[in-house]
């Protein structure tokens, strides 16, 4: 049985299960996530500023799915709430939800940089 790393804020057991227990693939996905999603919130904010809510929603949806895939439940939930807000046109909450998403992502990226 592979030694599952303990990563604060990440359900590594669940993430690893989703990949059929392939630890090497899981660790590679974590490293790729750090690179691929480092600018995710900046990209989402940019789409919102351009009033391209469809692009913003797609970017958030993708982040939500990938976060769930690796076991980053808090980040996935923040993205889910933001995606719902965008879909419903709840612009009032948009900034707060974006800030929460940015905070959750930033925290995760810092943790993953030490893995």
JSON list of C-alpha atoms in Angstrom, two decimals:
[
{"chain": "A", "resi": 1, "resn": "UNK", "atom": "CA", "xyz": [0.00, 0.00, 0.00]},
{"chain": "A", "resi": 2, "resn": "UNK", "atom": "CA", "xyz": [1.50, 3.38, -0.97]},
{"chain": "A", "resi": 3, "resn": "UNK", "atom": "CA", "xyz": [2.36, 5.90, 1.71]},
{"chain": "A", "resi": 4, "resn": "UNK", "atom": "CA", "xyz": [-0.23, 8.64, 1.33]},
{"chain": "A", "resi": 5, "resn": "UNK", "atom": "CA", "xyz": [1.16, 12.11, 2.01]},
{"chain": "A", "resi": 6, "resn": "UNK", "atom": "CA", "xyz": [-0.58, 14.29, 4.60]},
{"chain": "A", "resi": 7, "resn": "UNK", "atom": "CA", "xyz": [-1.37, 17.67, 3.06]},
{"chain": "A", "resi": 8, "resn": "UNK", "atom": "CA", "xyz": [-3.24, 20.27, 5.12]},
{"chain": "A", "resi": 9, "resn": "UNK", "atom": "CA", "xyz": [-6.63, 21.02, 3.59]},
{"chain": "A", "resi": 10, "resn": "UNK", "atom": "CA", "xyz": [-6.47, 18.15, 1.11]},
{"chain": "A", "resi": 11, "resn": "UNK", "atom": "CA", "xyz": [-8.24, 14.82, 1.47]},
{"chain": "A", "resi": 12, "resn": "UNK", "atom": "CA", "xyz": [-5.35, 12.86, -0.02]},
{"chain": "A", "resi": 13, "resn": "UNK", "atom": "CA", "xyz": [-7.05, 9.53, 0.62]},
{"chain": "A", "resi": 14, "resn": "UNK", "atom": "CA", "xyz": [-10.04, 10.59, -1.49]},
{"chain": "A", "resi": 15, "resn": "UNK", "atom": "CA", "xyz": [-7.83, 12.15, -4.16]},
{"chain": "A", "resi": 16, "resn": "UNK", "atom": "CA", "xyz": [-5.75, 9.01, -4.40]},
{"chain": "A", "resi": 17, "resn": "UNK", "atom": "CA", "xyz": [-8.85, 6.79, -4.51]},
{"chain": "A", "resi": 18, "resn": "UNK", "atom": "CA", "xyz": [-10.14, 8.78, -7.48]},
{"chain": "A", "resi": 19, "resn": "UNK", "atom": "CA", "xyz": [-6.97, 7.81, -9.32]},
{"chain": "A", "resi": 20, "resn": "UNK", "atom": "CA", "xyz": [-7.21, 4.13, -8.48]},
{"chain": "A", "resi": 21, "resn": "UNK", "atom": "CA", "xyz": [-4.45, 4.40, -5.86]},
{"chain": "A", "resi": 22, "resn": "UNK", "atom": "CA", "xyz": [-1.82, 5.56, -8.37]},
{"chain": "A", "resi": 23, "resn": "UNK", "atom": "CA", "xyz": [0.40, 7.62, -6.04]},
{"chain": "A", "resi": 24, "resn": "UNK", "atom": "CA", "xyz": [2.84, 8.63, -8.76]},
{"chain": "A", "resi": 25, "resn": "UNK", "atom": "CA", "xyz": [0.00, 10.03, -10.90]},
{"chain": "A", "resi": 26, "resn": "UNK", "atom": "CA", "xyz": [-1.55, 11.74, -7.89]},
{"chain": "A", "resi": 27, "resn": "UNK", "atom": "CA", "xyz": [1.70, 13.49, -6.94]},
{"chain": "A", "resi": 28, "resn": "UNK", "atom": "CA", "xyz": [2.19, 14.54, -10.58]},
{"chain": "A", "resi": 29, "resn": "UNK", "atom": "CA", "xyz": [-1.36, 15.99, -10.61]},
{"chain": "A", "resi": 30, "resn": "UNK", "atom": "CA", "xyz": [-0.63, 17.98, -7.45]},
{"chain": "A", "resi": 31, "resn": "UNK", "atom": "CA", "xyz": [2.53, 19.43, -9.01]},
{"chain": "A", "resi": 32, "resn": "UNK", "atom": "CA", "xyz": [0.68, 20.20, -12.25]},
{"chain": "A", "resi": 33, "resn": "UNK", "atom": "CA", "xyz": [-2.16, 21.83, -10.31]},
{"chain": "A", "resi": 34, "resn": "UNK", "atom": "CA", "xyz": [0.33, 24.21, -8.69]},
{"chain": "A", "resi": 35, "resn": "UNK", "atom": "CA", "xyz": [1.58, 25.34, -12.09]},
{"chain": "A", "resi": 36, "resn": "UNK", "atom": "CA", "xyz": [-1.67, 25.19, -14.08]},
{"chain": "A", "resi": 37, "resn": "UNK", "atom": "CA", "xyz": [-3.84, 27.03, -11.55]},
{"chain": "A", "resi": 38, "resn": "UNK", "atom": "CA", "xyz": [-1.40, 29.58, -10.12]},
{"chain": "A", "resi": 39, "resn": "UNK", "atom": "CA", "xyz": [-3.13, 32.35, -12.10]},
{"chain": "A", "resi": 40, "resn": "UNK", "atom": "CA", "xyz": [-6.67, 30.97, -12.03]},
{"chain": "A", "resi": 41, "resn": "UNK", "atom": "CA", "xyz": [-8.18, 33.72, -9.89]},
{"chain": "A", "resi": 42, "resn": "UNK", "atom": "CA", "xyz": [-6.44, 36.43, -11.92]},
{"chain": "A", "resi": 43, "resn": "UNK", "atom": "CA", "xyz": [-7.95, 34.90, -15.08]},
{"chain": "A", "resi": 44, "resn": "UNK", "atom": "CA", "xyz": [-11.41, 34.70, -13.49]},
{"chain": "A", "resi": 45, "resn": "UNK", "atom": "CA", "xyz": [-11.22, 38.32, -12.26]},
{"chain": "A", "resi": 46, "resn": "UNK", "atom": "CA", "xyz": [-10.14, 39.40, -15.74]},
{"chain": "A", "resi": 47, "resn": "UNK", "atom": "CA", "xyz": [-13.14, 37.65, -17.32]},
{"chain": "A", "resi": 48, "resn": "UNK", "atom": "CA", "xyz": [-15.47, 39.28, -14.76]},
{"chain": "A", "resi": 49, "resn": "UNK", "atom": "CA", "xyz": [-13.98, 42.73, -15.43]},
{"chain": "A", "resi": 50, "resn": "UNK", "atom": "CA", "xyz": [-14.59, 42.20, -19.15]},
{"chain": "A", "resi": 51, "resn": "UNK", "atom": "CA", "xyz": [-18.14, 41.13, -18.24]},
{"chain": "A", "resi": 52, "resn": "UNK", "atom": "CA", "xyz": [-17.51, 37.75, -19.89]},
{"chain": "A", "resi": 53, "resn": "UNK", "atom": "CA", "xyz": [-19.49, 35.81, -17.32]},
{"chain": "A", "resi": 54, "resn": "UNK", "atom": "CA", "xyz": [-19.62, 32.67, -19.46]},
{"chain": "A", "resi": 55, "resn": "UNK", "atom": "CA", "xyz": [-15.81, 32.49, -19.53]},
{"chain": "A", "resi": 56, "resn": "UNK", "atom": "CA", "xyz": [-15.65, 33.27, -15.80]},
{"chain": "A", "resi": 57, "resn": "UNK", "atom": "CA", "xyz": [-18.16, 30.50, -15.07]},
{"chain": "A", "resi": 58, "resn": "UNK", "atom": "CA", "xyz": [-16.25, 27.99, -17.23]},
{"chain": "A", "resi": 59, "resn": "UNK", "atom": "CA", "xyz": [-12.94, 28.84, -15.54]},
{"chain": "A", "resi": 60, "resn": "UNK", "atom": "CA", "xyz": [-14.52, 28.47, -12.09]},
{"chain": "A", "resi": 61, "resn": "UNK", "atom": "CA", "xyz": [-16.24, 25.23, -13.10]},
{"chain": "A", "resi": 62, "resn": "UNK", "atom": "CA", "xyz": [-12.94, 23.73, -14.27]},
{"chain": "A", "resi": 63, "resn": "UNK", "atom": "CA", "xyz": [-11.15, 24.80, -11.08]},
{"chain": "A", "resi": 64, "resn": "UNK", "atom": "CA", "xyz": [-13.98, 23.30, -9.01]},
{"chain": "A", "resi": 65, "resn": "UNK", "atom": "CA", "xyz": [-13.67, 19.94, -10.76]},
{"chain": "A", "resi": 66, "resn": "UNK", "atom": "CA", "xyz": [-9.89, 19.74, -10.60]},
{"chain": "A", "resi": 67, "resn": "UNK", "atom": "CA", "xyz": [-9.89, 20.77, -6.93]},
{"chain": "A", "resi": 68, "resn": "UNK", "atom": "CA", "xyz": [-12.39, 18.00, -6.16]},
{"chain": "A", "resi": 69, "resn": "UNK", "atom": "CA", "xyz": [-10.30, 15.54, -8.18]},
{"chain": "A", "resi": 70, "resn": "UNK", "atom": "CA", "xyz": [-7.22, 16.15, -6.03]},
{"chain": "A", "resi": 71, "resn": "UNK", "atom": "CA", "xyz": [-9.22, 16.19, -2.78]},
{"chain": "A", "resi": 72, "resn": "UNK", "atom": "CA", "xyz": [-9.09, 19.96, -2.12]},
{"chain": "A", "resi": 73, "resn": "UNK", "atom": "CA", "xyz": [-12.65, 20.10, -0.81]},
{"chain": "A", "resi": 74, "resn": "UNK", "atom": "CA", "xyz": [-12.60, 23.65, 0.64]},
{"chain": "A", "resi": 75, "resn": "UNK", "atom": "CA", "xyz": [-11.35, 25.08, -2.64]},
{"chain": "A", "resi": 76, "resn": "UNK", "atom": "CA", "xyz": [-13.86, 23.03, -4.62]},
{"chain": "A", "resi": 77, "resn": "UNK", "atom": "CA", "xyz": [-16.68, 24.30, -2.38]},
{"chain": "A", "resi": 78, "resn": "UNK", "atom": "CA", "xyz": [-15.54, 27.94, -2.74]},
{"chain": "A", "resi": 79, "resn": "UNK", "atom": "CA", "xyz": [-15.53, 27.47, -6.50]},
{"chain": "A", "resi": 80, "resn": "UNK", "atom": "CA", "xyz": [-18.98, 25.85, -6.39]},
{"chain": "A", "resi": 81, "resn": "UNK", "atom": "CA", "xyz": [-20.43, 28.82, -4.52]},
{"chain": "A", "resi": 82, "resn": "UNK", "atom": "CA", "xyz": [-18.81, 31.28, -6.92]},
{"chain": "A", "resi": 83, "resn": "UNK", "atom": "CA", "xyz": [-20.04, 29.31, -9.93]},
{"chain": "A", "resi": 84, "resn": "UNK", "atom": "CA", "xyz": [-23.59, 29.33, -8.54]},
{"chain": "A", "resi": 85, "resn": "UNK", "atom": "CA", "xyz": [-23.38, 33.07, -7.94]},
{"chain": "A", "resi": 86, "resn": "UNK", "atom": "CA", "xyz": [-22.21, 33.70, -11.50]},
{"chain": "A", "resi": 87, "resn": "UNK", "atom": "CA", "xyz": [-24.91, 31.44, -12.94]},
{"chain": "A", "resi": 88, "resn": "UNK", "atom": "CA", "xyz": [-27.58, 33.26, -10.94]},
{"chain": "A", "resi": 89, "resn": "UNK", "atom": "CA", "xyz": [-26.20, 36.70, -11.79]},
{"chain": "A", "resi": 90, "resn": "UNK", "atom": "CA", "xyz": [-25.61, 37.49, -8.10]},
{"chain": "A", "resi": 91, "resn": "UNK", "atom": "CA", "xyz": [-23.07, 40.22, -8.77]},
{"chain": "A", "resi": 92, "resn": "UNK", "atom": "CA", "xyz": [-23.45, 41.57, -5.21]},
{"chain": "A", "resi": 93, "resn": "UNK", "atom": "CA", "xyz": [-21.69, 38.53, -3.76]},
{"chain": "A", "resi": 94, "resn": "UNK", "atom": "CA", "xyz": [-19.21, 38.11, -6.59]},
{"chain": "A", "resi": 95, "resn": "UNK", "atom": "CA", "xyz": [-16.34, 40.08, -5.02]},
{"chain": "A", "resi": 96, "resn": "UNK", "atom": "CA", "xyz": [-16.62, 38.33, -1.64]},
{"chain": "A", "resi": 97, "resn": "UNK", "atom": "CA", "xyz": [-16.79, 34.90, -3.27]},
{"chain": "A", "resi": 98, "resn": "UNK", "atom": "CA", "xyz": [-13.84, 35.73, -5.52]},
{"chain": "A", "resi": 99, "resn": "UNK", "atom": "CA", "xyz": [-11.85, 36.88, -2.48]},
{"chain": "A", "resi": 100, "resn": "UNK", "atom": "CA", "xyz": [-12.70, 33.65, -0.64]},
{"chain": "A", "resi": 101, "resn": "UNK", "atom": "CA", "xyz": [-11.70, 31.58, -3.68]},
{"chain": "A", "resi": 102, "resn": "UNK", "atom": "CA", "xyz": [-8.45, 33.53, -3.98]},
{"chain": "A", "resi": 103, "resn": "UNK", "atom": "CA", "xyz": [-7.67, 32.98, -0.31]},
{"chain": "A", "resi": 104, "resn": "UNK", "atom": "CA", "xyz": [-8.42, 29.24, -0.49]},
{"chain": "A", "resi": 105, "resn": "UNK", "atom": "CA", "xyz": [-6.39, 28.81, -3.67]},
{"chain": "A", "resi": 106, "resn": "UNK", "atom": "CA", "xyz": [-3.47, 30.83, -2.34]},
{"chain": "A", "resi": 107, "resn": "UNK", "atom": "CA", "xyz": [-3.40, 28.76, 0.86]},
{"chain": "A", "resi": 108, "resn": "UNK", "atom": "CA", "xyz": [-3.47, 25.52, -1.11]},
{"chain": "A", "resi": 109, "resn": "UNK", "atom": "CA", "xyz": [-0.74, 26.66, -3.52]},
{"chain": "A", "resi": 110, "resn": "UNK", "atom": "CA", "xyz": [1.53, 27.58, -0.57]},
{"chain": "A", "resi": 111, "resn": "UNK", "atom": "CA", "xyz": [0.98, 24.15, 0.98]},
{"chain": "A", "resi": 112, "resn": "UNK", "atom": "CA", "xyz": [1.55, 22.35, -2.33]},
{"chain": "A", "resi": 113, "resn": "UNK", "atom": "CA", "xyz": [4.82, 24.23, -2.89]},
{"chain": "A", "resi": 114, "resn": "UNK", "atom": "CA", "xyz": [6.21, 22.27, 0.06]},
{"chain": "A", "resi": 115, "resn": "UNK", "atom": "CA", "xyz": [5.07, 18.84, -1.21]}
]
